[in-house]
Coordinates of C-alpha atoms in Angstrom, one line a residue:
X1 CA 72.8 23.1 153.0
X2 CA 72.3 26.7 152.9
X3 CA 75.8 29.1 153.2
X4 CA 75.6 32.3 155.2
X5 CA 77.4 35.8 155.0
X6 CA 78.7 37.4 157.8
X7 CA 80.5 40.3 158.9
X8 CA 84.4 39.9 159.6
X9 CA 86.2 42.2 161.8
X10 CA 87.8 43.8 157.8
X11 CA 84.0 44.6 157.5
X12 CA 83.5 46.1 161.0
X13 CA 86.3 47.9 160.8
X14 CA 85.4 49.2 157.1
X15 CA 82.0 50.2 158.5
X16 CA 83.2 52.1 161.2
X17 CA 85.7 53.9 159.6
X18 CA 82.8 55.5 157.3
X19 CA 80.7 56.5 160.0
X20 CA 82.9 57.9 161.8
X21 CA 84.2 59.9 158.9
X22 CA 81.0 61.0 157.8
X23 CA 80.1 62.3 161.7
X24 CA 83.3 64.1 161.8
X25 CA 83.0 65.6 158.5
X26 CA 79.6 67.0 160.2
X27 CA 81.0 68.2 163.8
X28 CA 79.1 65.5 165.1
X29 CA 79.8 63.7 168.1
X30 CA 77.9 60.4 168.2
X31 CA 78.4 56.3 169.6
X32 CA 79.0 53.9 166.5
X33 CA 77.7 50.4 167.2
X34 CA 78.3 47.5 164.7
X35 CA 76.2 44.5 165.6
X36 CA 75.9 40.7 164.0
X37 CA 73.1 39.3 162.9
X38 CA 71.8 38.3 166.6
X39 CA 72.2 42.0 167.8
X40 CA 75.2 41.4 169.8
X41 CA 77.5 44.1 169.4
X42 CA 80.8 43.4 167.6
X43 CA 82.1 46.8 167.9
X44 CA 81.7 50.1 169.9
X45 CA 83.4 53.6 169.2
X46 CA 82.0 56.8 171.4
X47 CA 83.5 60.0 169.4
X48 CA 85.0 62.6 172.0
X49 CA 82.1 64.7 173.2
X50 CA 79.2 62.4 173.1
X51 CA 77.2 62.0 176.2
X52 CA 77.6 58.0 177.3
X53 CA 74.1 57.3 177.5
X54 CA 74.4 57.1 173.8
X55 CA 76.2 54.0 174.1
X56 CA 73.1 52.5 175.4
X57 CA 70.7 53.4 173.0
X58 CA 73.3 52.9 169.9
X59 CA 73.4 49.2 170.8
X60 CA 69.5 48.7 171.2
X61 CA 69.6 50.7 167.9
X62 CA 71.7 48.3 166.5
X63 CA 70.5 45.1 168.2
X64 CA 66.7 46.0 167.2
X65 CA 67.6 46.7 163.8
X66 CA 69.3 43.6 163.6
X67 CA 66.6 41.3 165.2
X68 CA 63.9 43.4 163.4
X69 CA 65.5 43.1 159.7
X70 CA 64.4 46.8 159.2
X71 CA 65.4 50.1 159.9
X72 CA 64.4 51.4 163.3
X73 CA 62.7 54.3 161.9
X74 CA 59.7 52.0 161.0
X75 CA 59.4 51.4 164.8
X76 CA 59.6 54.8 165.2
X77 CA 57.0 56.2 162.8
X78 CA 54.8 53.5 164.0
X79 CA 54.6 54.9 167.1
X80 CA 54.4 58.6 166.1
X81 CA 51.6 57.5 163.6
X82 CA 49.7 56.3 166.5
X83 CA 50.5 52.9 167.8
X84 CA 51.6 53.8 171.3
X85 CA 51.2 50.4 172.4
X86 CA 54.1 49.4 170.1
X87 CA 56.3 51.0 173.4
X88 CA 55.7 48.0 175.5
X89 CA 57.0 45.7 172.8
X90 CA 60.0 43.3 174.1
X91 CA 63.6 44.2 172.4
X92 CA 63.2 46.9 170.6
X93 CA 64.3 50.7 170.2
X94 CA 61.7 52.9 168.5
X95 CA 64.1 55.5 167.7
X96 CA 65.4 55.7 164.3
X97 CA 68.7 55.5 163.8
X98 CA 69.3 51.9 163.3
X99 CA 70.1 50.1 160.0
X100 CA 70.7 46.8 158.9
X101 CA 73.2 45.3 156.6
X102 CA 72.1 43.5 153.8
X103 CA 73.7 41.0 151.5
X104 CA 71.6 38.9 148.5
X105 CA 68.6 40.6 150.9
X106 CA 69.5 38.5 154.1
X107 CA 70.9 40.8 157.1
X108 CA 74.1 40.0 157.9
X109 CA 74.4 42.7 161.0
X110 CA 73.4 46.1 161.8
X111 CA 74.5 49.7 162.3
X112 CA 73.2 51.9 165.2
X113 CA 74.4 55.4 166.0
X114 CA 73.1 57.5 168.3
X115 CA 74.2 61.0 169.8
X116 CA 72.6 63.8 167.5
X117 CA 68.9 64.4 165.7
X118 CA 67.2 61.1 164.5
X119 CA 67.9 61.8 161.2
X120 CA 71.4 62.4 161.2
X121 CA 72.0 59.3 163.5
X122 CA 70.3 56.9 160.2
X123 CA 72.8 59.4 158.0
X124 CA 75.7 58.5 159.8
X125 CA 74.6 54.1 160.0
X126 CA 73.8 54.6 156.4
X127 CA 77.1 55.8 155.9
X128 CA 78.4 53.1 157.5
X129 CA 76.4 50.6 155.6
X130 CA 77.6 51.5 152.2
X131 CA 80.8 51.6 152.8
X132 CA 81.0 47.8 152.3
X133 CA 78.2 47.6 149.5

């Protein structure tokens, strides 16, 4: 029988603590959302200053990285690159932004943030990420 990692609440919390220090160091206000490996979210912080509807797209962020086992901006290039129909696809966010966790290459969980560019929102989960390895 197969044993499986998972994220504890020492991880979540660990995880959160580095994104939000890494938005703050930045002035940016953003929603942090720690998911398992399922997508359901197992945390939530919304910095002062970020709009609420970021709280919405965070979780898909997070949920779609999670189900997807990749970071959301693949979904999102695919669509820039052409592949419009990729929109209508069930459960997922094609905004990057959303990172998995990894450990021995299965994901464990993911990380979405949303609130500011694209770019800084996958700076911010990556943040997050690392901060547990």
């Amino acid at each position: 029988m197969k044993t499986k990692a998972f994220l504890s609440q020492t991880e979540v919390n660990a995880i959160l603590a580095a994104a939000r220090e890494e938005a703050q160091n930045n002035g940016w206000n953003v929603t942090i959302v720690v998911a398992d490996d399922g997508g359901h979210p197992l945390a939530l912080e919304r910095l002062d200053g970020c709009a609420p509807i970021a709280a919405y797209i965070a979780t898909e962020k997070a949920r779609s990285a999670a189900l997807g086992r990749r970071e959301t901006k693949g979904y999102e290039d695919m669509v820039n690159n052409g592949r419009n129909a990729f929109l209508s696809a069930p459960v997922v966010c094609s905004l990057e932004g959303g990172v998995p966790v990894l450990v021995d290459g299965n994901v464990i969980g993911a990380v979405g943030v949303s609130g500011v560019t694209a770019a800084q929102d996958a700076q911010i989960a990556k943040a997050g990420v690392a901060a547990i390895g």
